N, CA, C and O atoms as a DFTB+ gen file, in Angstrom:
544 C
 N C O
     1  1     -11.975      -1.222      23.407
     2  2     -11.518      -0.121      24.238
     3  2     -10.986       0.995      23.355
     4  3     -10.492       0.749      22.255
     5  1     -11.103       2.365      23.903
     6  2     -11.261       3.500      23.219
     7  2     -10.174       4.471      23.578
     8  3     -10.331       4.893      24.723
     9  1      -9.033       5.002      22.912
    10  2      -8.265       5.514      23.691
    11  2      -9.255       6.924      23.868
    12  3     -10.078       7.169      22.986
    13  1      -9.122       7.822      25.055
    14  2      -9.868       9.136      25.298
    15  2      -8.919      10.274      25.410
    16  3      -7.765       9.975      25.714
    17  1      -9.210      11.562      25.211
    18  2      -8.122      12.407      25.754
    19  2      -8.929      13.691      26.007
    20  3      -9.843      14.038      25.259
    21  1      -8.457      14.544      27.356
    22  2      -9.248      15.856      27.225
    23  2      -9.285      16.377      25.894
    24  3     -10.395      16.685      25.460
    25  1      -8.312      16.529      25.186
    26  2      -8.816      17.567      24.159
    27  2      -9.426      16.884      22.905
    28  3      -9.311      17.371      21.780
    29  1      -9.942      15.972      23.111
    30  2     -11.264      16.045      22.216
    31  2     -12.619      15.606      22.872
    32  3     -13.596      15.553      22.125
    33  1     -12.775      15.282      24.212
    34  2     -13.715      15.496      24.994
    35  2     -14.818      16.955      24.926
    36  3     -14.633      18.112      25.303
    37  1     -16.114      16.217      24.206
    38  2     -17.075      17.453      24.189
    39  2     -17.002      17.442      22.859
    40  3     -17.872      18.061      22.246
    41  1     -16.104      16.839      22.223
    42  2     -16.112      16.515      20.733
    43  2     -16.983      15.522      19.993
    44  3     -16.468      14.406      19.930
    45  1     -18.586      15.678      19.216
    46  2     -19.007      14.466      18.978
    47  2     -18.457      13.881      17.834
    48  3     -19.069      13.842      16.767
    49  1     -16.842      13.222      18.066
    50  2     -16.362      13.002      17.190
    51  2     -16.079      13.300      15.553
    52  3     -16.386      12.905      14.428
    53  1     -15.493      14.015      16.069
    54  2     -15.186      15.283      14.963
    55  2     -14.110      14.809      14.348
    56  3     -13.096      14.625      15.021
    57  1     -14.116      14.481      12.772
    58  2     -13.606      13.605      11.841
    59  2     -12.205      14.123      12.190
    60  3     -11.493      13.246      12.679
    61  1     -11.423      15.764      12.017
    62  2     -10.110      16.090      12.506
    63  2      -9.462      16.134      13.353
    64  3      -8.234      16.204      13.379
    65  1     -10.536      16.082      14.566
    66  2     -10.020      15.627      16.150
    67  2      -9.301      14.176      16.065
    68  3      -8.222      13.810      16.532
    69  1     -10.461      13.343      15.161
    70  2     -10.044      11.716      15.582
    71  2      -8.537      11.604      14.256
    72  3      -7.576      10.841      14.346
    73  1      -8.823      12.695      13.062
    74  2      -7.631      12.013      12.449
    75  2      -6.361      12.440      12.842
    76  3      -5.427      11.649      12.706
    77  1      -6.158      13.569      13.314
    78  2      -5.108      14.419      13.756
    79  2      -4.371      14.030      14.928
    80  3      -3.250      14.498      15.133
    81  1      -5.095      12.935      15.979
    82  2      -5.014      12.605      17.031
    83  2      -5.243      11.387      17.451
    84  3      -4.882      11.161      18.606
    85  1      -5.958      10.139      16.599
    86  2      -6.200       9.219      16.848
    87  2      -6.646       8.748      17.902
    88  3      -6.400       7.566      18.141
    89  1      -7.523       9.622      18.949
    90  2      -8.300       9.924      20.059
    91  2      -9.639       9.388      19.712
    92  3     -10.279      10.164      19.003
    93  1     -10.243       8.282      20.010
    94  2     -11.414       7.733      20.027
    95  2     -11.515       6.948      18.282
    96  3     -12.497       6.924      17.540
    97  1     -10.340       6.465      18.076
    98  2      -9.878       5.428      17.058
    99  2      -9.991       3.803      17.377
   100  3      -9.941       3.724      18.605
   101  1     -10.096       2.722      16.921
   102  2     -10.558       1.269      16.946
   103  2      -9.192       1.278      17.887
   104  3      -8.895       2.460      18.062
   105  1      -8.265       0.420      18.547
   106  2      -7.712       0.195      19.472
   107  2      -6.385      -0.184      18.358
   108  3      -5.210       0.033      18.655
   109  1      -6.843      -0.811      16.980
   110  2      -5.953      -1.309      16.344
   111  2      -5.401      -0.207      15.362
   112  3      -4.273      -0.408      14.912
   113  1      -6.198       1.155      14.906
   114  2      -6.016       2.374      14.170
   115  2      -4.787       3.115      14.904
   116  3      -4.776       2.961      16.125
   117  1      -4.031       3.683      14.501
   118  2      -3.392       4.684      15.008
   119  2      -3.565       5.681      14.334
   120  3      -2.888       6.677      14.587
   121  1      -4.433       5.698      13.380
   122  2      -5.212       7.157      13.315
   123  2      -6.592       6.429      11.888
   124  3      -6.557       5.438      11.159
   125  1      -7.783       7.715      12.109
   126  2      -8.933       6.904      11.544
   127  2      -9.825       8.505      11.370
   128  3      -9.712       9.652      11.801
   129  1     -10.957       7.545      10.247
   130  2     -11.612       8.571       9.780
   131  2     -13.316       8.638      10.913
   132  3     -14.370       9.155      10.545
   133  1     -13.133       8.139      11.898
   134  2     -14.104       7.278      12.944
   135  2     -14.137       6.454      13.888
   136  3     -13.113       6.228      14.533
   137  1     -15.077       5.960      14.109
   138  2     -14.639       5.231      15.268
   139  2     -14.842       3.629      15.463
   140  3     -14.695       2.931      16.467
   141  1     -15.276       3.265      13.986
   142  2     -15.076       1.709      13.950
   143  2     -13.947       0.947      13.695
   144  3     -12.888       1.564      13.582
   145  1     -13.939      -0.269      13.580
   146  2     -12.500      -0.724      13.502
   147  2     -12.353      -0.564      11.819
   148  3     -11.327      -0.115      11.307
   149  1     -13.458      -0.972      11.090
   150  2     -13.204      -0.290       9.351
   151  2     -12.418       1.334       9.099
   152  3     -11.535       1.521       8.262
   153  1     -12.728       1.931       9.618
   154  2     -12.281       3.137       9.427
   155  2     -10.788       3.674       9.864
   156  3     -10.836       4.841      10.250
   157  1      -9.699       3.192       9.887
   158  2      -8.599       2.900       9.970
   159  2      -8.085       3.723       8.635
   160  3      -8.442       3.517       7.475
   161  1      -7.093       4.769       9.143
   162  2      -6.227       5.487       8.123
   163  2      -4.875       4.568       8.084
   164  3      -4.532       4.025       7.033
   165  1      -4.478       4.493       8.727
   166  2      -3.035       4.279       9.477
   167  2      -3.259       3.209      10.697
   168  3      -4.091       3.295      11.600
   169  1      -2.173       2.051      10.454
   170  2      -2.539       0.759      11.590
   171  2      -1.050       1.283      12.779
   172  3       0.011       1.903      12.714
   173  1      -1.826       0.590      13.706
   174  2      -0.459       0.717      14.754
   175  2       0.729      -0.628      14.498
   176  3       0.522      -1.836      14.381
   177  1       1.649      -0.063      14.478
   178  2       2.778      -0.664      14.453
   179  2       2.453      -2.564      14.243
   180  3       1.644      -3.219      14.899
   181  1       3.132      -2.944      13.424
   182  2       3.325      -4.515      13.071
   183  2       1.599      -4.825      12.381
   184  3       1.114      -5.957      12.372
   185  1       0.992      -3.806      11.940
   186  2      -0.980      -4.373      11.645
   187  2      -0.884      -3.841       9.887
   188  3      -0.351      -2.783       9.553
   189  1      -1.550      -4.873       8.868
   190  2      -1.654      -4.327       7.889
   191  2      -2.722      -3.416       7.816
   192  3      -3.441      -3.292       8.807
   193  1      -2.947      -2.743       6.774
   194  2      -4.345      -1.814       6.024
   195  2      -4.926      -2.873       5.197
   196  3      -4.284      -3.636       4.475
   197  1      -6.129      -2.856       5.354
   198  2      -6.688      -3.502       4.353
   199  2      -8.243      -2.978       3.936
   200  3      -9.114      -3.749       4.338
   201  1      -8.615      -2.080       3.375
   202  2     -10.360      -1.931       3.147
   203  2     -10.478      -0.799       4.561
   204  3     -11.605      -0.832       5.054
   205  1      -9.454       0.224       5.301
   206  2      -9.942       0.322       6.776
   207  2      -9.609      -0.394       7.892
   208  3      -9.612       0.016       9.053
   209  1      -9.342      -1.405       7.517
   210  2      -9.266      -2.322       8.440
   211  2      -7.788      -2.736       8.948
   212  3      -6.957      -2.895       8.054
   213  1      -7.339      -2.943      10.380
   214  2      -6.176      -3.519      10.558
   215  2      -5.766      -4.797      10.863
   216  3      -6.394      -5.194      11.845
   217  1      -4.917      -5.685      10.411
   218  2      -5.049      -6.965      10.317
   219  2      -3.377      -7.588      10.708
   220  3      -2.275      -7.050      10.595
   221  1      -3.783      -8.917      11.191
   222  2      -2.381      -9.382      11.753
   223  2      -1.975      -9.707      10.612
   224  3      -0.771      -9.451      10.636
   225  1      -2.433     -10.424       8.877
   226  2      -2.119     -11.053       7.917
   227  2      -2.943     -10.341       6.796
   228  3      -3.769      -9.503       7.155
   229  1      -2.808     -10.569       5.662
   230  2      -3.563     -10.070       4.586
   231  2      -4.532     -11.550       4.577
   232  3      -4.252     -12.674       4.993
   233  1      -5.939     -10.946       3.830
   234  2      -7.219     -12.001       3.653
   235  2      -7.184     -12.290       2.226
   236  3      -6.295     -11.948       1.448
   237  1      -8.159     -12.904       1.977
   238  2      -8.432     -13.846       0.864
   239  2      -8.954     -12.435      -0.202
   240  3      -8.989     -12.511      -1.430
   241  1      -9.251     -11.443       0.439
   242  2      -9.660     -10.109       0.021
   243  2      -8.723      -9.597      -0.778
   244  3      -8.919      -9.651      -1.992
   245  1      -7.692      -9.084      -0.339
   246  2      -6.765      -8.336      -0.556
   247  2      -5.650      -9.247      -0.091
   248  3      -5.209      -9.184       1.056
   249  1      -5.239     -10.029      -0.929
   250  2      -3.963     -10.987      -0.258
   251  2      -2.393     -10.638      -0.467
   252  3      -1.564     -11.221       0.231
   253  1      -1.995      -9.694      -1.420
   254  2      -1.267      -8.933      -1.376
   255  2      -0.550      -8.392      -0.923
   256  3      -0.722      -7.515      -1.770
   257  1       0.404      -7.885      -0.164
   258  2       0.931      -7.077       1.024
   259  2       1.973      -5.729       0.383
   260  3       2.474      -6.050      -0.695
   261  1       2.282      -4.615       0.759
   262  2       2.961      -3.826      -0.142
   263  2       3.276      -2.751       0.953
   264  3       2.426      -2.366       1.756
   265  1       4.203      -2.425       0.928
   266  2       4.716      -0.905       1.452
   267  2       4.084       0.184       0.978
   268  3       3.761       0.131      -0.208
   269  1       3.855       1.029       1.505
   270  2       3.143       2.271       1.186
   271  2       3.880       3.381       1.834
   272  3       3.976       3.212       3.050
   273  1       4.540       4.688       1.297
   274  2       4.577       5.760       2.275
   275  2       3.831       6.887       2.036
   276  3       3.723       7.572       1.018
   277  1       3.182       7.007       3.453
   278  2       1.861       8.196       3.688
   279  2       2.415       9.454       3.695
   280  3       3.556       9.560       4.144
   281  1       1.742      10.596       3.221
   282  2       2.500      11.859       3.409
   283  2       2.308      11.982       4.835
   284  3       2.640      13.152       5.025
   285  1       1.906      11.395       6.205
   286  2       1.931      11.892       7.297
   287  2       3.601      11.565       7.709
   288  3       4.028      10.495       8.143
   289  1       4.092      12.341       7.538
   290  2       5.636      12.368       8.358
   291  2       6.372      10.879       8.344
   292  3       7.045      10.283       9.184
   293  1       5.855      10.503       6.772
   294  2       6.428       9.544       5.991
   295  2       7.107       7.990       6.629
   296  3       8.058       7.209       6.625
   297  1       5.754       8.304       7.148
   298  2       5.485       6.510       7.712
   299  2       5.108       5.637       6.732
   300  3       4.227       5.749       5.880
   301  1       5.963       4.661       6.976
   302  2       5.574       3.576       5.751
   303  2       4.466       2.640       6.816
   304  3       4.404       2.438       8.029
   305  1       3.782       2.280       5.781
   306  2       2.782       1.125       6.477
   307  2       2.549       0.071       5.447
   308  3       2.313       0.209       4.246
   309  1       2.659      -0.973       6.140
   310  2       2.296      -2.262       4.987
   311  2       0.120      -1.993       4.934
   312  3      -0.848      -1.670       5.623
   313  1       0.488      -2.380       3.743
   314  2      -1.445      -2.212       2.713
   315  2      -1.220      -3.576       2.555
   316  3      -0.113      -4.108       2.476
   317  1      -2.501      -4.223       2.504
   318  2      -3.030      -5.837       1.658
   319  2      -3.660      -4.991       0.421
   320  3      -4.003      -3.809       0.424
   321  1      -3.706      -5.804      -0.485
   322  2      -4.189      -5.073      -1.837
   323  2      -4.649      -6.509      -2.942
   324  3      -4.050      -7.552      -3.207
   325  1      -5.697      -6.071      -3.289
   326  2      -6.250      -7.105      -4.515
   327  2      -5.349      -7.469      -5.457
   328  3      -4.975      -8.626      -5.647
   329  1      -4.791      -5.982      -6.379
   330  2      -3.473      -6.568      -7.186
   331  2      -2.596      -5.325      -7.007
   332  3      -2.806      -4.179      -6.610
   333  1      -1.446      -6.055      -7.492
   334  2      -0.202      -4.682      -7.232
   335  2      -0.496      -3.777      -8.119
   336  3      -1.213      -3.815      -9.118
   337  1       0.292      -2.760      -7.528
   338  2       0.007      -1.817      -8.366
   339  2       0.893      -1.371      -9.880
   340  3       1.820      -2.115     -10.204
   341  1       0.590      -0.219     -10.720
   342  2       1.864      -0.075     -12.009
   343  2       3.230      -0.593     -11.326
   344  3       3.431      -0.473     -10.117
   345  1       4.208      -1.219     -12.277
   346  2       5.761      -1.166     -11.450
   347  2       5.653      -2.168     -10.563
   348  3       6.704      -2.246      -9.927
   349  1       4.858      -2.977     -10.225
   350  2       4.921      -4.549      -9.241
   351  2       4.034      -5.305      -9.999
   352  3       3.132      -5.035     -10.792
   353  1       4.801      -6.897      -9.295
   354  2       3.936      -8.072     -10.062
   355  2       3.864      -8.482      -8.552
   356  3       4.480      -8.143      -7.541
   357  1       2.632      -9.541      -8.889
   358  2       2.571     -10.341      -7.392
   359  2       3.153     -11.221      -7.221
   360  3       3.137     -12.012      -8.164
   361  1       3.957     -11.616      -6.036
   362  2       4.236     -12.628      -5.631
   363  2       3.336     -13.964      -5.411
   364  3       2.899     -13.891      -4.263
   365  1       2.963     -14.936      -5.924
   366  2       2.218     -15.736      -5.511
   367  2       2.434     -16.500      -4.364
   368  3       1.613     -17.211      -3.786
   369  1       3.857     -16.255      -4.019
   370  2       4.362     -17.712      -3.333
   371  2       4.591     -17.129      -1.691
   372  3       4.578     -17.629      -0.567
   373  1       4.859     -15.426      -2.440
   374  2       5.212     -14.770      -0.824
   375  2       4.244     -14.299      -0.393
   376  3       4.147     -14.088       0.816
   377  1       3.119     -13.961      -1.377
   378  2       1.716     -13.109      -1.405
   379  2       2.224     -11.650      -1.151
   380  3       1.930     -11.173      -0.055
   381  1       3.196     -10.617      -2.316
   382  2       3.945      -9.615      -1.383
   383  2       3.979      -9.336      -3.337
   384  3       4.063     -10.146      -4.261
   385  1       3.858      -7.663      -3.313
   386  2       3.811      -7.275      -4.586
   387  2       5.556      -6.896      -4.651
   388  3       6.125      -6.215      -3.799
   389  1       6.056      -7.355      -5.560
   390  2       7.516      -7.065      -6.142
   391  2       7.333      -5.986      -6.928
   392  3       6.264      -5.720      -7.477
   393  1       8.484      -5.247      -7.024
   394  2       8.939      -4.088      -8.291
   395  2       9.468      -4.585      -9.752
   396  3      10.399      -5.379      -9.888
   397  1       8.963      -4.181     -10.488
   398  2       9.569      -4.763     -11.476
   399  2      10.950      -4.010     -11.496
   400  3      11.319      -3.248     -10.603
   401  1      11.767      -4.362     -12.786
   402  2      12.793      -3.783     -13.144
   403  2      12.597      -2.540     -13.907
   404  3      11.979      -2.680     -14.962
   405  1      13.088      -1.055     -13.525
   406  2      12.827       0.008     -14.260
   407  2      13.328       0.108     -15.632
   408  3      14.393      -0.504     -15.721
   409  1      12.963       0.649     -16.743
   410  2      11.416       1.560     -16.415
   411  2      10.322       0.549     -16.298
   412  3       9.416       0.909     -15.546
   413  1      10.214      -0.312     -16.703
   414  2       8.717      -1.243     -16.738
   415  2       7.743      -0.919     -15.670
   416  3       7.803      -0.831     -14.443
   417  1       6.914      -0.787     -16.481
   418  2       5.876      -0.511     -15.367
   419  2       4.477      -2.024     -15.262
   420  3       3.501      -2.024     -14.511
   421  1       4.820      -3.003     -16.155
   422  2       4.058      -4.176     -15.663
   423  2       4.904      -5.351     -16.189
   424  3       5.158      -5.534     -17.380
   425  1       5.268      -6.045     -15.275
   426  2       6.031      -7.550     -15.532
   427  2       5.574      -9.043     -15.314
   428  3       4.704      -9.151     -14.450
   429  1       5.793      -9.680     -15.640
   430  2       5.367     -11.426     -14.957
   431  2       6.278     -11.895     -14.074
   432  3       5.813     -12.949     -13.642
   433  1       7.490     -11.642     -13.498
   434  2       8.038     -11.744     -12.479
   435  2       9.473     -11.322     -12.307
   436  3      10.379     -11.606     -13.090
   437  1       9.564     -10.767     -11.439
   438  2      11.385     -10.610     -10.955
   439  2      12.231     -11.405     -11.778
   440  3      12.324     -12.585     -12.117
   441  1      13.162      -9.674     -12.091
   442  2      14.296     -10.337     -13.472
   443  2      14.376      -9.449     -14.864
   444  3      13.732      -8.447     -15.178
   445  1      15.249     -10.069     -15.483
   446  2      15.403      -9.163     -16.702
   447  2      14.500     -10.212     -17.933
   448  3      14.128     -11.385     -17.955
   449  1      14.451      -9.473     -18.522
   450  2      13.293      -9.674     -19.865
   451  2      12.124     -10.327     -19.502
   452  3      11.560     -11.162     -20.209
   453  1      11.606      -9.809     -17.974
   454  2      10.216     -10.027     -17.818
   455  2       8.998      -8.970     -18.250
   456  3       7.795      -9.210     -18.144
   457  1       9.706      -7.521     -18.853
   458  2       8.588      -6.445     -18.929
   459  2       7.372      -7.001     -19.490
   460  3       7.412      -8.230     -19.529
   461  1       6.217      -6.444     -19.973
   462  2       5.096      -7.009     -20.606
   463  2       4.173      -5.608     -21.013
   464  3       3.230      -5.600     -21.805
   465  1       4.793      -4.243     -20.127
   466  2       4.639      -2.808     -20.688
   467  2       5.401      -1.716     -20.276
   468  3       5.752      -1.523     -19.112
   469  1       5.651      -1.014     -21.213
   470  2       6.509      -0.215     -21.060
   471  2       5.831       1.765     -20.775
   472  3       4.992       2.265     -21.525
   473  1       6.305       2.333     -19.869
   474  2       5.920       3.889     -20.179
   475  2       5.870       3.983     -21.442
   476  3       6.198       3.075     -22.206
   477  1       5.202       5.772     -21.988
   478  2       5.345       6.833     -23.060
   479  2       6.549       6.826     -23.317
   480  3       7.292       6.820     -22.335
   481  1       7.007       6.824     -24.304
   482  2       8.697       6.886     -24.560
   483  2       9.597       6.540     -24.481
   484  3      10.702       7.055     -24.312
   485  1       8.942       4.764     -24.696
   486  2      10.430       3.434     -24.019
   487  2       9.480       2.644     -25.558
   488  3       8.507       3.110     -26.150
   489  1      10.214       1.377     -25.817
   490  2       9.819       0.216     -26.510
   491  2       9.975      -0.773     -26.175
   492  3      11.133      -1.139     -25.973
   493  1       8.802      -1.735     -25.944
   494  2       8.872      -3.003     -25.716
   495  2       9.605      -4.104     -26.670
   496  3       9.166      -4.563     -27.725
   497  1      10.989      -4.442     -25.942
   498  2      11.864      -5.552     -27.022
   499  2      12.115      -6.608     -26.038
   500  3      12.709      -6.507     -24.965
   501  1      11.660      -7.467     -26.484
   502  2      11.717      -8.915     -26.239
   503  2      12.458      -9.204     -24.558
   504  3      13.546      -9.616     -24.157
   505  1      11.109      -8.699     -23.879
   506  2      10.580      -7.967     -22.487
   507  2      11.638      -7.316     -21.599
   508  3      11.994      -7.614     -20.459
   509  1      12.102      -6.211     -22.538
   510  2      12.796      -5.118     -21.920
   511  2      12.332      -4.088     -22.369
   512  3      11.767      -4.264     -23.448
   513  1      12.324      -2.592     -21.826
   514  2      11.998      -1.670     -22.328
   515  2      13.114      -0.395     -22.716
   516  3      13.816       0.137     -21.856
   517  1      13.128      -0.163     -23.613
   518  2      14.004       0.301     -24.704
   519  2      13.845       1.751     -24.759
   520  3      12.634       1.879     -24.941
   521  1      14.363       2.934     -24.708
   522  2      14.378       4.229     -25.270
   523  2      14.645       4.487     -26.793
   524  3      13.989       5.352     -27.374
   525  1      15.704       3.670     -27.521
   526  2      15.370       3.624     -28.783
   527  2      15.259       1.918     -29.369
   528  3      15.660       0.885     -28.833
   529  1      14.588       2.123     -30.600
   530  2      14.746       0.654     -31.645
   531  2      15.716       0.369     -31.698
   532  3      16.578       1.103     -32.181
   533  1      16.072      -1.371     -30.998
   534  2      17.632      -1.733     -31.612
   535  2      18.156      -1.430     -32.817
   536  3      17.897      -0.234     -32.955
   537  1      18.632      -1.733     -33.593
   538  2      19.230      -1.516     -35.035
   539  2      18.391      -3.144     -35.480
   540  3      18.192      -4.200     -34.879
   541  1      18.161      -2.756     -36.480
   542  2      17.516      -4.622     -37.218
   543  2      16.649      -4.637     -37.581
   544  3      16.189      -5.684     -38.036
């Protein structure tokens, strides 16, 4: 089922009608680049993103789960994702990408002296990341 609305009626689905309005979007989209259930910008409330797609759980695909905020009037939406992104490690156990500890931008898990890389202008010491060389 298709939500409809006069004002995009007469519209043969016109990519800014459906994204602007989510008017003739998959039932599970709350806004989309079309009108299949893949084509999913944005899920309605409690549905992940995954590939387009909105989902009650993350898949074997993208098992991952992560907060995201969209520049649309800074709705966060949970994403499934293959691997986390810079600045998160995966959870294996929660299936849910963690932050590392700043600055690190890649770790092996939640905690201190887990870094494994550091930004331009930090040093990796014995997995923390450093602005200058200890002394030694």
């Amino acid at each position: 089922s298709r939500r409809r609305h006069t004002r995009c009626s007469g519209v043969s689905w016109a990519r800014r009608c459906v994204q602007e309005t989510g008017i003739g979007c998959h039932e599970t989209c709350l806004t989309c680049s079309g009108t299949g259930p893949d084509k999913c910008l944005l899920c309605q409330p409690g549905k992940k993103l995954s590939n387009g797609r909105c989902l009650d759980i993350c898949d074997a695909q993208a098992p991952y789960l992560i907060k995201d905020r969209t520049d649309v009037g800074y709705v966060s939406q949970d994403i499934c994702t293959k691997e986390c992104p810079i600045g998160f490690f995966a959870d294996p156990i929660e299936n849910y990408c963690r932050e590392c500890v700043e600055p690190c931008e890649k770790c092996s898990k939640y905690g201190l002296n887990t870094c494994l890389q550091c930004p331009s202008g930090y040093y990796l010491f014995r997995g923390q990341c450093l602005y200058t060389c200890p002394s030694g």
